[in-house]
Short mmCIF file of N, CA and C in Angstrom, two decimals:
data_model
loop_
_atom_site.label_atom_id
_atom_site.label_comp_id
_atom_site.label_asym_id
_atom_site.label_seq_id
_atom_site.Cartn_x
_atom_site.Cartn_y
_atom_site.Cartn_z
N MET A 1 10.11 174.38 -128.77
CA MET A 1 8.98 172.96 -129.10
C MET A 1 9.96 171.84 -130.43
N VAL A 2 11.16 172.35 -130.57
CA VAL A 2 12.14 171.44 -131.44
C VAL A 2 11.97 169.99 -131.19
N GLY A 3 12.22 169.60 -132.39
CA GLY A 3 11.43 168.82 -132.45
C GLY A 3 10.16 167.64 -131.88
N ASP A 4 8.84 168.40 -131.44
CA ASP A 4 7.92 168.70 -131.13
C ASP A 4 7.63 168.00 -132.46
N ASN A 5 7.70 168.41 -133.40
CA ASN A 5 6.82 168.99 -134.70
C ASN A 5 7.14 167.69 -135.60
N VAL A 6 8.25 166.26 -135.17
CA VAL A 6 7.78 164.75 -134.78
C VAL A 6 6.90 164.30 -133.81
N ARG A 7 7.25 164.28 -132.71
CA ARG A 7 5.94 163.70 -131.72
C ARG A 7 4.65 164.76 -132.33
N TYR A 8 4.40 164.85 -132.63
CA TYR A 8 2.90 166.06 -132.53
C TYR A 8 2.68 165.62 -134.32
N SER A 9 2.88 165.16 -135.03
CA SER A 9 2.87 165.33 -136.23
C SER A 9 1.78 165.13 -137.29
N ASP A 10 0.25 165.05 -136.42
CA ASP A 10 -1.06 164.55 -136.73
C ASP A 10 -1.75 166.25 -136.80
N LYS A 11 -2.72 166.64 -137.16
CA LYS A 11 -3.81 167.44 -136.21
C LYS A 11 -4.72 167.17 -136.20
N VAL A 12 -5.54 167.99 -135.29
CA VAL A 12 -6.96 167.38 -134.55
C VAL A 12 -7.61 168.79 -134.49
N TYR A 13 -8.84 169.14 -134.64
CA TYR A 13 -10.01 170.25 -134.21
C TYR A 13 -9.67 170.41 -132.66
N LEU A 14 -9.73 171.23 -132.15
CA LEU A 14 -10.07 170.81 -130.72
C LEU A 14 -11.65 171.56 -130.04
N LEU A 15 -12.56 171.35 -130.21
CA LEU A 15 -13.68 171.68 -130.41
C LEU A 15 -14.81 171.71 -128.87
N THR A 16 -14.94 173.60 -128.98
CA THR A 16 -15.06 173.56 -127.56
C THR A 16 -16.79 174.50 -127.92
N LYS A 17 -18.08 173.80 -127.09
CA LYS A 17 -19.59 174.34 -127.32
C LYS A 17 -19.76 175.39 -127.46
N LEU A 18 -20.18 175.75 -128.13
CA LEU A 18 -21.04 177.41 -128.11
C LEU A 18 -22.12 177.42 -126.89
N LEU A 19 -22.50 178.42 -126.46
CA LEU A 19 -23.81 178.85 -125.40
C LEU A 19 -25.25 178.62 -126.27
N ASP A 20 -25.89 177.56 -125.81
CA ASP A 20 -27.23 177.23 -126.95
C ASP A 20 -27.92 178.33 -126.84
N GLU A 21 -29.05 178.56 -128.32
CA GLU A 21 -29.72 180.27 -127.71
C GLU A 21 -31.70 179.03 -127.95
N ASN A 22 -30.70 178.32 -128.47
CA ASN A 22 -32.42 177.08 -128.40
C ASN A 22 -32.08 175.80 -127.99
N PRO A 23 -32.31 175.05 -126.64
CA PRO A 23 -30.94 174.50 -126.67
C PRO A 23 -33.19 173.16 -126.98
N ASP A 24 -33.92 173.53 -126.60
CA ASP A 24 -35.47 172.75 -126.84
C ASP A 24 -36.04 172.90 -127.82
N GLY A 25 -35.33 173.52 -129.07
CA GLY A 25 -35.57 173.07 -130.56
C GLY A 25 -35.33 171.83 -131.13
N LEU A 26 -36.57 172.12 -132.17
CA LEU A 26 -36.27 170.77 -133.14
C LEU A 26 -35.13 170.90 -134.22
N ASN A 27 -34.68 169.14 -133.97
CA ASN A 27 -33.67 169.37 -135.05
C ASN A 27 -32.34 169.83 -134.41
N HIS A 28 -32.33 169.99 -132.99
CA HIS A 28 -31.26 170.40 -132.42
C HIS A 28 -30.23 169.59 -132.00
N GLN A 29 -29.00 170.71 -132.93
CA GLN A 29 -27.49 169.57 -132.63
C GLN A 29 -26.84 171.03 -132.36
N ALA A 30 -25.42 170.65 -130.82
CA ALA A 30 -24.43 172.03 -130.31
C ALA A 30 -23.88 172.02 -132.08
N SER A 31 -23.27 173.12 -131.20
CA SER A 31 -22.70 174.29 -131.92
C SER A 31 -21.18 174.28 -131.43
N TYR A 32 -19.89 174.33 -131.83
CA TYR A 32 -18.68 173.99 -131.61
C TYR A 32 -17.80 175.71 -132.21
N GLN A 33 -17.63 176.03 -131.40
CA GLN A 33 -15.99 176.48 -132.09
C GLN A 33 -14.88 175.92 -131.47
N SER A 34 -13.91 175.78 -133.10
CA SER A 34 -12.92 175.39 -133.36
C SER A 34 -11.78 175.36 -133.42
N GLN A 35 -10.25 174.78 -132.94
CA GLN A 35 -8.97 175.52 -132.51
C GLN A 35 -8.12 173.76 -133.34
N LEU A 36 -7.43 174.33 -135.00
CA LEU A 36 -6.76 173.81 -135.20
C LEU A 36 -5.32 173.31 -134.56
N VAL A 37 -5.17 171.92 -133.77
CA VAL A 37 -3.60 172.25 -133.33
C VAL A 37 -3.04 171.11 -133.59
N PRO A 38 -1.39 170.76 -133.73
CA PRO A 38 -0.53 169.98 -133.58
C PRO A 38 -0.95 168.59 -132.74
N ALA A 39 -0.78 167.47 -132.92
CA ALA A 39 -1.23 166.20 -132.12
C ALA A 39 -0.90 165.40 -132.13
N ASN A 40 -0.60 164.28 -131.38
CA ASN A 40 -0.18 163.07 -131.10
C ASN A 40 -1.66 162.23 -131.15
N VAL A 41 -1.71 161.39 -132.40
CA VAL A 41 -2.99 160.05 -132.43
C VAL A 41 -2.61 159.00 -132.34
N GLN A 42 -3.66 158.56 -131.40
CA GLN A 42 -2.97 156.66 -131.06
C GLN A 42 -4.09 155.95 -130.83
N GLN A 43 -3.85 155.07 -131.41
CA GLN A 43 -5.31 154.34 -131.56
C GLN A 43 -4.42 152.74 -130.18
N VAL A 44 -5.15 152.83 -129.21
CA VAL A 44 -4.88 151.92 -127.93
C VAL A 44 -5.52 151.00 -127.17
N ASN A 45 -5.54 150.50 -127.00
CA ASN A 45 -7.11 149.28 -125.83
C ASN A 45 -6.06 149.58 -124.36
N LEU A 46 -7.01 150.07 -123.42
CA LEU A 46 -7.13 150.53 -121.88
C LEU A 46 -8.12 149.77 -121.78
N THR A 47 -7.41 149.72 -120.15
CA THR A 47 -8.15 149.61 -118.72
C THR A 47 -8.73 151.06 -118.20
N PHE A 48 -10.24 151.01 -118.56
CA PHE A 48 -10.77 151.50 -118.26
C PHE A 48 -11.97 152.39 -117.11
N ALA A 49 -11.89 150.76 -116.69
CA ALA A 49 -13.08 150.95 -115.59
C ALA A 49 -12.21 149.77 -114.51
N PRO A 50 -13.14 149.84 -112.92
CA PRO A 50 -12.47 149.91 -112.08
C PRO A 50 -12.52 148.43 -112.36
N ASN A 51 -13.73 147.57 -112.58
CA ASN A 51 -13.43 145.73 -113.00
C ASN A 51 -13.17 145.41 -113.95
N GLY A 52 -12.03 146.51 -114.46
CA GLY A 52 -10.64 145.32 -115.38
C GLY A 52 -10.95 145.84 -116.90
N THR A 53 -12.34 146.01 -117.08
CA THR A 53 -13.13 146.08 -118.23
C THR A 53 -11.82 146.52 -119.41
N VAL A 54 -11.62 146.36 -120.66
CA VAL A 54 -11.06 146.87 -121.73
C VAL A 54 -11.50 147.68 -122.88
N TYR A 55 -11.23 148.37 -123.19
CA TYR A 55 -11.78 149.44 -123.94
C TYR A 55 -10.93 149.64 -125.41
N ASN A 56 -11.39 149.81 -126.66
CA ASN A 56 -10.58 150.41 -127.85
C ASN A 56 -10.66 151.82 -127.41
N ALA A 57 -9.42 152.73 -127.57
CA ALA A 57 -9.79 153.76 -127.03
C ALA A 57 -8.47 155.47 -128.51
N THR A 58 -8.88 156.06 -128.17
CA THR A 58 -8.15 156.88 -129.77
C THR A 58 -7.64 157.71 -128.44
N VAL A 59 -6.41 157.94 -127.87
CA VAL A 59 -5.57 158.90 -127.10
C VAL A 59 -5.08 160.34 -127.83
N ILE A 60 -5.90 161.14 -127.97
CA ILE A 60 -4.97 162.41 -128.21
C ILE A 60 -4.27 163.23 -127.08
N ARG A 61 -2.29 163.60 -127.60
CA ARG A 61 -2.36 164.51 -126.97
C ARG A 61 -1.54 165.62 -127.68
N VAL A 62 -1.70 166.60 -126.82
CA VAL A 62 -1.11 168.01 -127.80
C VAL A 62 -0.19 168.76 -126.36
N TYR A 63 0.80 169.52 -127.21
CA TYR A 63 1.58 170.25 -125.74
C TYR A 63 1.11 171.31 -125.91
N GLY A 64 0.63 171.35 -124.71
CA GLY A 64 0.32 172.75 -124.02
C GLY A 64 -0.88 172.52 -123.07
N ARG A 65 -1.59 173.18 -122.56
CA ARG A 65 -2.59 173.01 -121.55
C ARG A 65 -4.26 173.15 -122.39
N TYR A 66 -4.69 172.56 -122.78
CA TYR A 66 -6.18 173.15 -123.50
C TYR A 66 -7.07 172.30 -122.71
N HIS A 67 -8.73 172.98 -122.89
CA HIS A 67 -9.22 172.30 -122.91
C HIS A 67 -10.59 172.36 -123.96
N ALA A 68 -11.34 171.44 -123.73
CA ALA A 68 -12.59 170.88 -124.70
C ALA A 68 -13.15 170.55 -124.35
N ASP A 69 -14.31 170.34 -125.61
CA ASP A 69 -15.78 169.80 -125.29
C ASP A 69 -15.87 168.18 -125.65
N ALA A 70 -15.20 168.13 -126.84
CA ALA A 70 -15.02 167.32 -128.13
C ALA A 70 -13.20 167.81 -128.97
N ILE A 71 -13.59 166.51 -129.91
CA ILE A 71 -12.60 166.80 -131.02
C ILE A 71 -12.76 166.32 -132.24
N GLY A 72 -12.32 167.06 -133.46
CA GLY A 72 -12.54 166.41 -134.98
C GLY A 72 -11.24 166.44 -135.48
N PHE A 73 -11.02 165.48 -136.68
CA PHE A 73 -9.97 164.98 -136.45
C PHE A 73 -9.72 165.34 -138.17
N ASP A 74 -9.07 165.93 -138.24
CA ASP A 74 -8.37 166.69 -139.33
C ASP A 74 -8.32 165.52 -140.76
N GLY A 75 -9.13 165.98 -141.85
CA GLY A 75 -9.77 165.45 -142.60
C GLY A 75 -11.36 164.71 -142.59
N GLU A 76 -11.46 164.57 -141.61
CA GLU A 76 -12.50 163.86 -141.62
C GLU A 76 -13.81 165.30 -140.66
N TYR A 77 -13.31 165.94 -139.74
CA TYR A 77 -13.81 166.91 -138.92
C TYR A 77 -14.90 167.81 -140.15
N VAL A 78 -15.77 168.27 -140.51
CA VAL A 78 -16.93 169.40 -140.93
C VAL A 78 -17.82 169.94 -139.92
N GLU A 79 -17.88 171.08 -140.28
CA GLU A 79 -18.24 172.06 -139.42
C GLU A 79 -19.91 172.36 -139.06
N GLY A 80 -19.88 172.28 -138.32
CA GLY A 80 -21.78 171.75 -138.63
C GLY A 80 -22.49 170.77 -138.62
N ASP A 81 -21.96 169.27 -138.92
CA ASP A 81 -21.89 168.18 -138.74
C ASP A 81 -21.90 167.24 -137.59
N ASN A 82 -22.36 167.49 -136.54
CA ASN A 82 -22.08 166.56 -135.62
C ASN A 82 -21.78 165.12 -135.43
N ASP A 83 -21.98 164.69 -137.02
CA ASP A 83 -21.65 163.27 -137.18
C ASP A 83 -20.13 163.37 -137.10
N THR A 84 -19.19 164.41 -137.33
CA THR A 84 -17.63 163.71 -137.42
C THR A 84 -17.61 164.71 -135.95
N VAL A 85 -18.36 164.92 -134.89
CA VAL A 85 -18.05 165.46 -133.35
C VAL A 85 -16.99 164.05 -133.07
N HIS A 86 -16.61 163.91 -132.05
CA HIS A 86 -16.33 162.85 -131.25
C HIS A 86 -15.93 163.00 -129.66
N GLU A 87 -17.27 163.08 -128.57
CA GLU A 87 -16.57 163.09 -127.26
C GLU A 87 -16.09 163.22 -126.84
N ILE A 88 -15.58 163.37 -125.59
CA ILE A 88 -14.08 162.98 -124.92
C ILE A 88 -15.38 163.16 -123.90
N GLN A 89 -14.54 161.19 -123.40
CA GLN A 89 -14.65 160.65 -121.95
C GLN A 89 -13.75 161.14 -120.77
N LYS A 90 -12.39 161.30 -121.24
CA LYS A 90 -11.80 161.91 -119.77
C LYS A 90 -10.78 162.78 -120.56
N VAL A 91 -9.91 163.90 -119.57
CA VAL A 91 -9.06 164.72 -120.04
C VAL A 91 -7.63 164.14 -118.53
N SER A 92 -6.55 164.05 -119.15
CA SER A 92 -4.97 164.24 -118.13
C SER A 92 -4.64 165.34 -118.48
N GLN A 93 -4.02 166.20 -117.66
CA GLN A 93 -3.02 167.20 -118.22
C GLN A 93 -1.94 166.74 -117.53
N HIS A 94 -0.77 166.90 -117.93
CA HIS A 94 0.61 166.40 -117.35
C HIS A 94 1.78 167.41 -117.86
N ASP A 95 3.05 167.60 -117.07
CA ASP A 95 3.83 168.68 -117.31
C ASP A 95 3.16 169.91 -118.25
N LYS A 96 3.88 168.94 -119.18
CA LYS A 96 3.32 170.58 -120.90
C LYS A 96 2.16 170.01 -121.49
N GLN A 97 1.27 169.01 -121.15
CA GLN A 97 0.64 168.35 -122.53
C GLN A 97 -0.86 167.85 -122.05
N THR A 98 -1.41 168.32 -122.87
CA THR A 98 -2.76 167.10 -122.50
C THR A 98 -3.49 166.36 -123.53
N ALA A 99 -3.69 165.22 -122.88
CA ALA A 99 -4.73 164.42 -123.36
C ALA A 99 -5.85 164.29 -123.09
N PHE A 100 -6.16 164.04 -124.12
CA PHE A 100 -7.85 163.67 -124.08
C PHE A 100 -7.92 162.15 -124.93
N TYR A 101 -9.60 161.63 -124.04
CA TYR A 101 -9.46 159.96 -124.22
C TYR A 101 -10.68 159.71 -125.33
N ILE A 102 -10.89 159.57 -126.04
CA ILE A 102 -12.24 158.97 -126.75
C ILE A 102 -12.80 157.68 -126.47
N ILE A 103 -13.63 156.68 -126.39
CA ILE A 103 -13.61 155.45 -126.13
C ILE A 103 -14.11 155.18 -127.41
N HIS A 104 -14.27 153.92 -128.29
CA HIS A 104 -14.94 153.76 -128.57
C HIS A 104 -16.13 152.39 -128.92
N ASN A 105 -14.81 151.65 -128.18
CA ASN A 105 -15.86 150.03 -128.11
C ASN A 105 -15.36 149.75 -127.16
N GLU A 106 -15.91 147.93 -126.42
CA GLU A 106 -15.18 147.47 -125.14
C GLU A 106 -14.70 146.31 -126.12
N VAL A 107 -13.40 146.41 -125.86
CA VAL A 107 -12.68 145.31 -126.06
C VAL A 107 -13.08 143.70 -125.74
N ILE A 108 -13.64 142.96 -126.63
CA ILE A 108 -13.99 140.87 -126.03
C ILE A 108 -13.40 140.24 -126.32
N LEU A 109 -12.08 139.99 -125.46
CA LEU A 109 -11.09 139.18 -124.76
C LEU A 109 -11.63 137.73 -124.69
N HIS A 110 -10.51 136.95 -125.39
CA HIS A 110 -11.40 135.74 -126.09
C HIS A 110 -11.34 134.74 -124.56
N GLY A 111 -12.05 133.95 -124.63
CA GLY A 111 -12.62 132.81 -124.01
C GLY A 111 -13.53 133.93 -122.75
N GLU A 112 -14.14 134.89 -123.02
CA GLU A 112 -15.14 135.74 -122.07
C GLU A 112 -16.37 135.56 -122.92
#
């Protein structure tokens, strides 16, 4: 992993949902177990739909194979505050890397 400190210079919390004891309770919100890992975080525009729709997205790449239900950004994530939790829309695994995709909104192109 020499040299990967430069490629993975950000940090994110990989969040895994915990078993829910009372999913029908009033004021229910999911609980997560967190793991802080080095990451490469990029804002991109992606064509993410079969119809060619372009979305503003964040791609989070981590070294190794990981599973997560959501992402928390270092400096923003607060344990127990689900407003700081970002749901993952897509996961792809490559050789020694996992990429998590978070979609923010549709990009409106000029002339549409």
